[in-house]
Coordinates of C-alpha atoms in Angstrom, one line a residue:
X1 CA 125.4 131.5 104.4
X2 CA 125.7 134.0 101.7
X3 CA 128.3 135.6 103.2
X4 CA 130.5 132.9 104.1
X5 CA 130.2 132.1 100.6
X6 CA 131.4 135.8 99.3
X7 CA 134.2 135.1 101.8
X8 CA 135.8 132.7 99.6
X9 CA 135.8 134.4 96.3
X10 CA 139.4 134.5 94.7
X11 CA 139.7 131.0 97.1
X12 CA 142.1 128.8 93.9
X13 CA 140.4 125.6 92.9
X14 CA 142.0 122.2 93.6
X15 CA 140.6 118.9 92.6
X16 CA 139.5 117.4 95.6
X17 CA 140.1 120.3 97.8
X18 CA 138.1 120.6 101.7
X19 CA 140.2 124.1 102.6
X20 CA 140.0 127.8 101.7
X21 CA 144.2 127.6 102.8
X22 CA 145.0 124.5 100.3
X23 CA 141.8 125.4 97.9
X24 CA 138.9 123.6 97.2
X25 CA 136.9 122.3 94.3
X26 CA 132.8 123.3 93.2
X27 CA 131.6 120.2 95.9
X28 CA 134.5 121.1 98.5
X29 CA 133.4 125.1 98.3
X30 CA 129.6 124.3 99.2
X31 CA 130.2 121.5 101.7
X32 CA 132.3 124.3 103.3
X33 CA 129.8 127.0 103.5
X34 CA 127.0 124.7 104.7
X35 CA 129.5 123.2 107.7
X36 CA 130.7 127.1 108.7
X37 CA 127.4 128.8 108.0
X38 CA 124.9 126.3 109.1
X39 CA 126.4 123.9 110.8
X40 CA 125.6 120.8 108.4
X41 CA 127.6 118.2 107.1
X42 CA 127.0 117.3 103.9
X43 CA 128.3 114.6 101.2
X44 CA 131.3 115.2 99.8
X45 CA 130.1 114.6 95.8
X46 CA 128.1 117.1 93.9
X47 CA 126.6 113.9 92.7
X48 CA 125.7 112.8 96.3
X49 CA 124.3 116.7 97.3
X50 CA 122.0 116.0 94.2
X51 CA 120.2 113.3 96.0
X52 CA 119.0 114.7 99.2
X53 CA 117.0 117.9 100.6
X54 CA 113.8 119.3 98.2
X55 CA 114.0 119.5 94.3
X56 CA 113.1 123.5 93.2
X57 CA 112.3 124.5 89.5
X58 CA 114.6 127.1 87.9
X59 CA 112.0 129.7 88.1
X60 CA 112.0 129.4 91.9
X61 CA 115.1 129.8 92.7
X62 CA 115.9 131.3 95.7
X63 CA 119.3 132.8 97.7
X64 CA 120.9 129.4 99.0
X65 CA 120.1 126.8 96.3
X66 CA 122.2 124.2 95.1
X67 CA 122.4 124.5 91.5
X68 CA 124.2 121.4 88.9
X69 CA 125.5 121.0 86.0
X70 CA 126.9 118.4 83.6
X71 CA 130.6 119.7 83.6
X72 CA 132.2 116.6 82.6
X73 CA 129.9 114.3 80.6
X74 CA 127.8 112.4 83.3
X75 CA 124.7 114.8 85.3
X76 CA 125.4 116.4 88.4
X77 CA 129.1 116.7 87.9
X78 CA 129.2 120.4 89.5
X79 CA 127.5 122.0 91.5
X80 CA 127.3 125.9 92.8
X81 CA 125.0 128.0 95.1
X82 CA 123.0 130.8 93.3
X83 CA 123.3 134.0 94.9
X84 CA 119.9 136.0 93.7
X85 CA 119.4 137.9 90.4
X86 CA 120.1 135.2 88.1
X87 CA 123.6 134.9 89.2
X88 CA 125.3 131.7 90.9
X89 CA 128.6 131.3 93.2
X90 CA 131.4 128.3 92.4
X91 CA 134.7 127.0 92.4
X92 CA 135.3 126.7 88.6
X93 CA 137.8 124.8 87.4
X94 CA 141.9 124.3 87.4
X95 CA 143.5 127.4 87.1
X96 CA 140.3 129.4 88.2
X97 CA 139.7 130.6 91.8
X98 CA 135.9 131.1 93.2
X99 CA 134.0 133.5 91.2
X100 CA 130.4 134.3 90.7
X101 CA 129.2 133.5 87.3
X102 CA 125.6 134.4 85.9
X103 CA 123.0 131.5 85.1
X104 CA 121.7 132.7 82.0
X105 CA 125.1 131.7 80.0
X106 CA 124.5 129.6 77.3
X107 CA 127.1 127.5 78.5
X108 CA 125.7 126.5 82.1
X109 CA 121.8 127.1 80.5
X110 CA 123.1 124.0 77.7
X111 CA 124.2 122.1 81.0
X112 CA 121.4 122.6 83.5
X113 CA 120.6 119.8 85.7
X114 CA 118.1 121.2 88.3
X115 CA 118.5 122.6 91.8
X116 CA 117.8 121.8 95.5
X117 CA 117.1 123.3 98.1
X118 CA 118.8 122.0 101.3
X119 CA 118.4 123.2 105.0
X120 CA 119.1 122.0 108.8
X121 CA 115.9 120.2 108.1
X122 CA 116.4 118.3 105.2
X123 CA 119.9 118.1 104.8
X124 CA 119.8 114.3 105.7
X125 CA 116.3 113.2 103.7
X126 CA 116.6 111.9 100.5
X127 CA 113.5 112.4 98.1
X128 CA 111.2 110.6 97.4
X129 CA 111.1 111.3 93.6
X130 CA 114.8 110.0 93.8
X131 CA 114.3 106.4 95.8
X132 CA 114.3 104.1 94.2
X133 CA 111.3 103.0 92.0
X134 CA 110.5 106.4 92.2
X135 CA 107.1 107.8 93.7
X136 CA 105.3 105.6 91.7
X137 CA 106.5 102.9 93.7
X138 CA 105.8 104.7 97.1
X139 CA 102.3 105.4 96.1
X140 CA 101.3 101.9 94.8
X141 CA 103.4 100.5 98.6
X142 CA 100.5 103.1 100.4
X143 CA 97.7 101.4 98.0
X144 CA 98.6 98.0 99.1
X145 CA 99.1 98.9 103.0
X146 CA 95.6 100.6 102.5
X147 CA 94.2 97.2 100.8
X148 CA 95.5 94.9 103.1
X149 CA 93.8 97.3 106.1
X150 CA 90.4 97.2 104.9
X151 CA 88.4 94.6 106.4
X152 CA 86.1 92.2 104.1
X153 CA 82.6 92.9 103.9
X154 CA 80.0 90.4 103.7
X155 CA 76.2 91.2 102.4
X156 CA 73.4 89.4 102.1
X157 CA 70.4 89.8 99.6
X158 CA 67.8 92.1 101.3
X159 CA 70.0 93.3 104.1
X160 CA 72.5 95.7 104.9
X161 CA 76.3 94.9 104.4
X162 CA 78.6 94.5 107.3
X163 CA 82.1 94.2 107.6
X164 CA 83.5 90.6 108.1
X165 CA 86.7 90.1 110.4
X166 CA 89.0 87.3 108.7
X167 CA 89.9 84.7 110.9
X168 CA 93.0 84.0 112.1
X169 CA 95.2 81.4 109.8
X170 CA 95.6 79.2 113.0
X171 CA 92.5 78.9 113.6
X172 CA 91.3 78.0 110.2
X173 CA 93.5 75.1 110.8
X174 CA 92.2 74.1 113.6
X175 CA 88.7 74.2 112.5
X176 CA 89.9 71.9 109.2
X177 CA 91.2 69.5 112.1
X178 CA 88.0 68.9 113.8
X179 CA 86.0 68.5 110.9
X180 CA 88.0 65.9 110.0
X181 CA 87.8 64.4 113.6
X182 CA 84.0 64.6 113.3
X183 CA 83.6 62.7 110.2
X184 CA 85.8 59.9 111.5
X185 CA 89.1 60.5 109.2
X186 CA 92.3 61.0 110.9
X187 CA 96.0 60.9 110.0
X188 CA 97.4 57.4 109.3
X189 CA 100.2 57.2 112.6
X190 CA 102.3 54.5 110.6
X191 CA 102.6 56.6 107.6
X192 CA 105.8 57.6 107.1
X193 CA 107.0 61.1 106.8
X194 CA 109.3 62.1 104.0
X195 CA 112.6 62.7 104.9
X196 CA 114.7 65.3 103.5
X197 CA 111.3 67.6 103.0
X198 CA 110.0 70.7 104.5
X199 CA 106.5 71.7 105.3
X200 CA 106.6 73.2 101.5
X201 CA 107.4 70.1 100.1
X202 CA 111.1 71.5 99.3
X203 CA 114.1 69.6 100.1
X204 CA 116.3 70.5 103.2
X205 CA 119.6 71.4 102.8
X206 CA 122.4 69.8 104.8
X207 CA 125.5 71.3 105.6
X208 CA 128.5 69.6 104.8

């Protein structure tokens, strides 16, 4: 991948650019080397690429990375692949042609927004941390699937608890039904139901 990537420096930059022959821009140049190198497609945004494969800090950097940058006044507006030894590949700007560039600028240090690390494994997964709610919201979904699993328990004073299976909504009904059949109540037949209501007590809509 890394030397696919040294293949295309002095490649011009073009806005919107997918080919070494017409020139390609910072999201263009990676997207290439991923699709020659490795075989993977990815999105075509630096903003996109952002969203998918495993966040790594900057000290654990490794050959390969995607790292962005907040080029043009919104985060992850570029993106380039560091190369090792504190250095990074891209496709700059207009005018410019691929060159490698070191990280420790102050320019690109001001405008850090984080790296990723994307393979033939990951390429397609989004993160967790970047779902939405979060993994806040991914742990409290596990905490309710693990609530909702665990069966009642029932104890009694003097004796050992045991766990209490819930019985069936249907067949809570039906046991309401004959109760009421035992004590002599039933439903009045020439009551009349309510038209225009459902079962919640809501109004139907009709189609016109």
């Amino acid at each position: 991948m890394l030397l696919q990537a040294m293949s295309l420096l002095g490649v011009a930059y073009r806005f919107g650019g997918n080919s070494p022959v017409s020139g390609l821009d910072c999201s263009g140049f990676v997207r290439y080397v991923f699709q020659k190198s490795l075989k993977v497609n990815l999105p075509r945004t630096s903003a996109e690429m952002a969203h998918i494969g495993k966040a790594v800090d900057k000290s654990e950097l490794v050959a390969g990375d995607l790292v962005f940058f907040n080029t043009r006044g919104f985060a992850y507006s570029h993106v380039g692949m560091y190369m090792g030894n504190g250095k990074f590949i891209h496709a700059p700007r207009t005018g410019r042609n691929v060159e490698v560039v070191s990280l420790n600028q102050s320019y690109w240090q001001s405008r850090w927004n984080g790296a990723r690390r994307i393979n033939r494994n990951n390429a397609n997964v989004q993160a967790a941390d970047e779902l939405p709610g979060g993994s806040d919201a991914v742990a409290a979904k596990s905490r309710d699937n693990s609530a909702a699993a665990a069966p009642k328990v029932k104890c009694r004073k003097g004796r050992k608890c045991k766990a209490v299976a819930e019985a069936p909504a249907s067949k809570k009904k039906g046991g309401k039904a004959e109760k009421a059949g035992k004590s002599g109540k039933s439903a009045r037949a020439d009551k009349p139901a309510h038209a225009g209501k459902s079962g919640h007590g809501k109004k139907k809509k009709v189609a016109d």
